[in-house]
Structure formats: structure tokens, C-alpha cells
Amino acid sequence: DAMVIQNPRYQVTQFGKPVTLSCSQTLNHNVMYWYQQKSSQAPKLLFHYYDKDFNNEADTPDNFQSRRPNTSFCFLDIRSPGLGDAAMYLCATSRDRGGNQPQHFGDGTRLSIL
Amino acid sequence: GEDVEQSLFLSVREGDSSVINCTYTDSSSTYLYWYKQEPGAGLQLLTYIFSNMDMKQDQRLTVLLNKKDKHLSLRIADTQTGDSAIYFCAEGEGSQGNLIFGKGTKLSVKP
């Protein structure tokens, strides 16, 4: 089945130690998104790639970066994780850009900071 | 600005119908979405409706859209314990905008 896969499902890192989360898709979609979701809250968009075009949300901290080496893979890098970065991180894809495009989500990576 | 509002909790008995409501503010929204999130999992796209439609039915799910009042509802017929989850409403605007999510409604189904 075509899908969005996130690895790992659970990630533990130390305060200040860089961490990378990964996402892959077999849908061949043009757009890949990263969201942060804290407990009992809606997902918050961090940034998205439209093909190789990177689009950062205005309020995304500089600590968060992303790479998309090819159509299938996208990475979220957190340079110096703080306690406030503990959250579920969700990757999503859509065929094209825009609010009229359904987004398809992976199962998420839950990040804990020690 | 854009905003999507949902009530936070809904509790029903197994076999009853559930109705989850949502209001949105962006009159230019073209698509409205319902997502389901089970504990510890990602968001599963349940259904979506184009803004020129009033209703969409898909098996046990019925979506009703009142565009004049900017009100969207999701009805789940014959609710089962497996329907217990958080349900997110989202609006999407045209070809450039992103999705705007509500805070989610936690549906609890009692046996």
C-alpha cells in the first residue's frame, strides 16, 4: 500500500543534542510537510517542501531545519533540542500545494528530551 | 484571520449516532476536511467536502455543510468503541493556502 512512513516511532534525546527525524513516502507526492503536535493541541505546521522549494512558517524557530534530498525522503533536524521541543512530530504529503489538496499523514515520531 | 472551532469533548453510547460540530471563518475555503487521530498515532483522513456541496455520505459517515453559517458537522452512525478518538476539522483555502486545523473533539464511546 502507498503510504507515509516515519522513523523512528519513538525518539529520546538529551537536552541540546542534535536529533534527526525521518519521513519517507511511496505516494510520489510533490509536497511534504512537517508538523509539531503537543498534547491536546492541533498540529502546528513548521514548514513544507514543494518539490525542492523550501517554505518555512514565519513562527518556526531557527532551531528547526529540514532537508529533502529526493522526492521520497524528508528529514527534520532539531539542532539543539530544548525541553519545550518534546512533542509528536508528524509528516504529511499532498499531491500538490494548496488548501484544496488532501494531506496524508504518517504515524508520527514521539520525541522525548532528557 | 482564519479560525476553526470545535467543542472539545463528546461522549456517546455504543450504537448511538455521534455528531461532531465545527465552525470556520474563512469564507473563501474551498475544501473542508475531517481527520481521525487514535492515541499515539498520526492523523487519518476520513473524508472531505468541497464547499459547493451540502452533504457527502460515505458508509457510516455523513458530512453536512451549511456554507451560510460556516458550519460543518460529521455524523457517525452506529458508533462503535473503535470510533473512540480525537476528530479534527480542517479548512483549506484555494491553491496557495495551507490547512487550518481545529483543536479537535475527543469522542468517547461507552459500551
Tab-separated table of C-alpha atoms in Angstrom:
chain	number	residue	atom	x	y	z
A	1	ASP	CA	0.000	0.000	0.000
A	2	ALA	CA	1.211	3.503	-0.782
A	3	MET	CA	1.927	5.307	2.427
A	4	VAL	CA	3.842	7.790	4.561
A	5	ILE	CA	6.366	6.174	6.898
A	6	GLN	CA	8.058	7.853	9.822
A	7	ASN	CA	11.066	6.516	11.669
A	8	PRO	CA	11.590	6.013	14.475
A	9	ARG	CA	8.179	5.917	16.217
A	10	TYR	CA	9.793	6.993	19.488
A	11	GLN	CA	12.979	9.012	19.864
A	12	VAL	CA	14.736	10.029	23.064
A	13	THR	CA	17.499	12.596	23.015
A	14	GLN	CA	19.385	14.694	25.539
A	15	PHE	CA	18.902	18.382	26.085
A	16	GLY	CA	20.993	20.199	23.466
A	17	LYS	CA	21.952	17.062	21.494
A	18	PRO	CA	21.055	17.291	17.781
A	19	VAL	CA	18.431	14.867	16.561
A	20	THR	CA	17.079	13.940	13.125
A	21	LEU	CA	13.650	12.510	12.373
A	22	SER	CA	12.917	10.909	9.031
A	23	CYS	CA	9.940	10.540	6.750
A	24	SER	CA	9.530	8.617	3.509
A	25	GLN	CA	6.602	8.313	1.110
A	26	THR	CA	5.600	5.950	-1.664
A	27	LEU	CA	2.777	8.186	-2.922
A	28	ASN	CA	5.069	10.137	-5.253
A	29	HIS	CA	3.552	13.361	-3.949
A	30	ASN	CA	5.136	16.715	-4.721
A	31	VAL	CA	4.635	18.266	-1.289
A	32	MET	CA	5.944	17.096	2.088
A	33	TYR	CA	5.068	18.789	5.378
A	34	TRP	CA	6.364	18.686	8.943
A	35	TYR	CA	4.024	19.417	11.837
A	36	GLN	CA	4.613	19.641	15.585
A	37	GLN	CA	1.789	18.459	17.817
A	38	LYS	CA	1.789	18.916	21.583
A	39	SER	CA	-0.597	17.131	23.911
A	40	SER	CA	-4.281	18.027	23.388
A	41	GLN	CA	-3.436	20.533	20.659
A	42	ALA	CA	-3.925	20.798	16.937
A	43	PRO	CA	-0.944	20.055	14.685
A	44	LYS	CA	1.169	23.157	14.044
A	45	LEU	CA	2.806	23.470	10.642
A	46	LEU	CA	6.575	24.017	10.830
A	47	PHE	CA	7.479	24.038	7.125
A	48	HIS	CA	6.874	22.288	3.857
A	49	TYR	CA	8.688	21.386	0.658
A	50	TYR	CA	7.041	21.855	-2.697
A	51	ASP	CA	9.333	19.667	-4.762
A	52	LYS	CA	12.744	21.160	-3.848
A	53	ASP	CA	11.287	24.521	-2.846
A	54	PHE	CA	11.504	25.025	0.946
A	55	ASN	CA	8.759	27.071	2.650
A	56	ASN	CA	9.250	27.995	6.287
A	57	GLU	CA	6.384	29.191	8.502
A	58	ALA	CA	7.070	32.631	9.961
A	59	ASP	CA	6.981	31.471	13.593
A	60	THR	CA	9.072	28.301	13.220
A	61	PRO	CA	12.161	28.603	15.449
A	62	ASP	CA	15.593	28.635	13.778
A	63	ASN	CA	16.419	25.529	15.796
A	64	PHE	CA	14.260	23.516	13.356
A	65	GLN	CA	15.550	22.753	9.879
A	66	SER	CA	14.629	20.358	7.119
A	67	ARG	CA	16.175	18.569	4.168
A	68	ARG	CA	14.583	16.852	1.215
A	69	PRO	CA	17.294	15.004	-0.732
A	70	ASN	CA	14.827	13.417	-3.173
A	71	THR	CA	11.084	13.066	-3.825
A	72	SER	CA	10.656	10.186	-1.386
A	73	PHE	CA	12.510	11.368	1.711
A	74	CYS	CA	12.303	14.354	4.008
A	75	PHE	CA	14.180	14.952	7.281
A	76	LEU	CA	13.522	17.167	10.280
A	77	ASP	CA	16.664	18.314	12.086
A	78	ILE	CA	16.495	19.848	15.551
A	79	ARG	CA	19.858	21.450	16.178
A	80	SER	CA	19.743	21.965	19.936
A	81	PRO	CA	16.588	20.434	21.405
A	82	GLY	CA	15.124	22.102	24.454
A	83	LEU	CA	12.586	20.688	26.905
A	84	GLY	CA	9.867	22.620	25.089
A	85	ASP	CA	10.540	20.660	21.892
A	86	ALA	CA	9.200	17.430	23.380
A	87	ALA	CA	6.196	16.644	21.188
A	88	MET	CA	4.790	14.396	18.486
A	89	TYR	CA	6.223	15.261	15.056
A	90	LEU	CA	4.012	14.449	12.112
A	91	CYS	CA	5.000	14.201	8.473
A	92	ALA	CA	2.371	14.594	5.765
A	93	THR	CA	2.264	14.664	1.979
A	94	SER	CA	-0.054	16.017	-0.683
A	95	ARG	CA	-0.061	15.628	-4.427
A	96	ASP	CA	0.120	19.363	-4.962
A	97	ARG	CA	0.286	22.549	-2.912
A	98	GLY	CA	-2.751	24.321	-1.500
A	99	GLY	CA	-5.740	24.031	0.782
A	100	ASN	CA	-7.656	22.068	-1.825
A	101	GLN	CA	-5.209	19.170	-1.558
A	102	PRO	CA	-5.914	16.398	0.980
A	103	GLN	CA	-2.904	15.730	3.176
A	104	HIS	CA	-1.884	12.183	4.099
A	105	PHE	CA	-0.124	11.685	7.415
A	106	GLY	CA	2.388	9.238	8.799
A	107	ASP	CA	2.021	7.742	12.280
A	108	GLY	CA	4.366	10.306	13.802
A	109	THR	CA	7.534	10.271	15.883
A	110	ARG	CA	7.162	10.999	19.583
A	111	LEU	CA	10.232	12.928	20.752
A	112	SER	CA	11.270	12.982	24.400
A	113	ILE	CA	14.023	15.215	25.790
A	114	LEU	CA	16.013	14.142	28.857
B	1	GLY	CA	-7.991	35.821	10.473
B	2	GLU	CA	-8.715	32.193	9.850
B	3	ASP	CA	-10.058	30.174	12.757
B	4	VAL	CA	-11.635	26.748	13.201
B	5	GLU	CA	-13.639	25.999	16.345
B	6	GLN	CA	-14.751	22.647	17.739
B	7	SER	CA	-16.160	21.532	21.054
B	8	LEU	CA	-13.516	19.612	22.974
B	9	PHE	CA	-15.431	16.545	24.189
B	10	LEU	CA	-18.317	14.303	23.158
B	11	SER	CA	-19.497	11.164	24.911
B	12	VAL	CA	-21.981	8.691	23.394
B	13	ARG	CA	-23.178	5.145	23.990
B	14	GLU	CA	-22.223	2.339	21.641
B	15	GLY	CA	-24.804	2.015	18.857
B	16	ASP	CA	-25.941	5.647	19.087
B	17	SER	CA	-25.143	8.278	16.469
B	18	SER	CA	-22.391	10.820	17.138
B	19	VAL	CA	-22.467	14.329	15.744
B	20	ILE	CA	-19.267	16.374	15.872
B	21	ASN	CA	-19.598	20.041	15.008
B	22	CYS	CA	-17.164	22.575	13.620
B	23	THR	CA	-17.347	26.242	12.657
B	24	TYR	CA	-14.874	28.050	10.435
B	25	THR	CA	-14.335	31.667	9.477
B	26	ASP	CA	-12.643	31.794	6.079
B	27	SER	CA	-15.391	32.306	3.532
B	28	SER	CA	-13.010	31.509	0.681
B	29	SER	CA	-12.356	27.978	1.960
B	30	THR	CA	-12.752	25.524	-0.848
B	31	TYR	CA	-12.349	22.213	0.942
B	32	LEU	CA	-13.241	21.128	4.469
B	33	TYR	CA	-11.717	18.012	5.970
B	34	TRP	CA	-12.307	15.569	8.790
B	35	TYR	CA	-9.362	13.684	10.268
B	36	LYS	CA	-9.332	10.983	12.976
B	37	GLN	CA	-6.444	10.560	15.406
B	38	GLU	CA	-6.205	7.492	17.630
B	39	PRO	CA	-3.907	7.581	20.693
B	40	GLY	CA	-0.225	7.673	19.735
B	41	ALA	CA	-0.942	7.690	16.010
B	42	GLY	CA	-0.968	10.149	13.130
B	43	LEU	CA	-3.995	11.745	11.504
B	44	GLN	CA	-6.135	9.572	9.282
B	45	LEU	CA	-8.061	11.360	6.533
B	46	LEU	CA	-11.696	10.309	6.946
B	47	THR	CA	-13.487	12.412	4.375
B	48	TYR	CA	-13.627	15.862	2.836
B	49	ILE	CA	-16.220	18.024	1.174
B	50	PHE	CA	-15.968	20.668	-1.473
B	51	SER	CA	-17.573	23.957	-0.489
B	52	ASN	CA	-20.187	23.845	-3.272
B	53	MET	CA	-21.663	20.652	-1.766
B	54	ASP	CA	-24.211	20.432	1.052
B	55	MET	CA	-23.741	16.828	2.018
B	56	LYS	CA	-21.469	13.868	1.479
B	57	GLN	CA	-22.101	10.325	2.675
B	58	ASP	CA	-19.564	7.539	2.955
B	59	GLN	CA	-20.778	4.361	4.676
B	60	ARG	CA	-21.370	5.288	8.355
B	61	LEU	CA	-20.098	8.840	7.891
B	62	THR	CA	-22.232	11.788	6.807
B	63	VAL	CA	-20.795	15.277	6.388
B	64	LEU	CA	-23.169	18.244	6.343
B	65	LEU	CA	-22.057	21.715	5.280
B	66	ASN	CA	-24.003	24.903	5.937
B	67	LYS	CA	-21.985	27.414	3.973
B	68	LYS	CA	-24.123	30.386	5.003
B	69	ASP	CA	-23.429	29.732	8.710
B	70	LYS	CA	-19.914	28.333	8.045
B	71	HIS	CA	-20.875	25.221	9.986
B	72	LEU	CA	-19.635	21.714	9.271
B	73	SER	CA	-20.711	18.524	11.008
B	74	LEU	CA	-19.632	14.897	10.964
B	75	ARG	CA	-22.234	12.295	11.833
B	76	ILE	CA	-21.113	8.767	12.676
B	77	ALA	CA	-23.955	6.269	12.565
B	78	ASP	CA	-23.984	3.218	14.859
B	79	THR	CA	-20.951	4.436	16.804
B	80	GLN	CA	-18.577	1.673	17.908
B	81	THR	CA	-15.885	1.578	20.602
B	82	GLY	CA	-13.308	1.619	17.790
B	83	ASP	CA	-14.561	5.092	16.866
B	84	SER	CA	-13.144	6.485	20.131
B	85	ALA	CA	-10.521	9.004	19.027
B	86	ILE	CA	-9.901	12.709	18.524
B	87	TYR	CA	-11.580	14.158	15.445
B	88	PHE	CA	-10.064	17.217	13.772
B	89	CYS	CA	-11.892	19.536	11.443
B	90	ALA	CA	-9.698	21.484	8.984
B	91	GLU	CA	-10.317	24.116	6.357
B	92	GLY	CA	-8.245	24.643	3.257
B	93	GLU	CA	-8.198	27.761	1.155
B	94	GLY	CA	-7.657	27.661	-2.573
B	95	SER	CA	-4.450	26.877	-4.339
B	96	GLN	CA	-1.957	28.633	-2.100
B	97	GLY	CA	-3.157	28.205	1.449
B	98	ASN	CA	-2.343	25.512	3.988
B	99	LEU	CA	-4.782	23.589	6.146
B	100	ILE	CA	-6.077	25.274	9.292
B	101	PHE	CA	-6.960	22.737	11.993
B	102	GLY	CA	-9.382	22.987	14.886
B	103	LYS	CA	-8.271	21.866	18.353
B	104	GLY	CA	-10.015	18.512	17.956
B	105	THR	CA	-13.042	16.847	19.570
B	106	LYS	CA	-12.357	13.851	21.790
B	107	LEU	CA	-15.070	11.260	21.189
B	108	SER	CA	-15.590	8.701	23.967
B	109	VAL	CA	-17.812	5.709	23.250
B	110	LYS	CA	-19.236	3.872	26.254
B	111	PRO	CA	-20.262	0.210	25.947
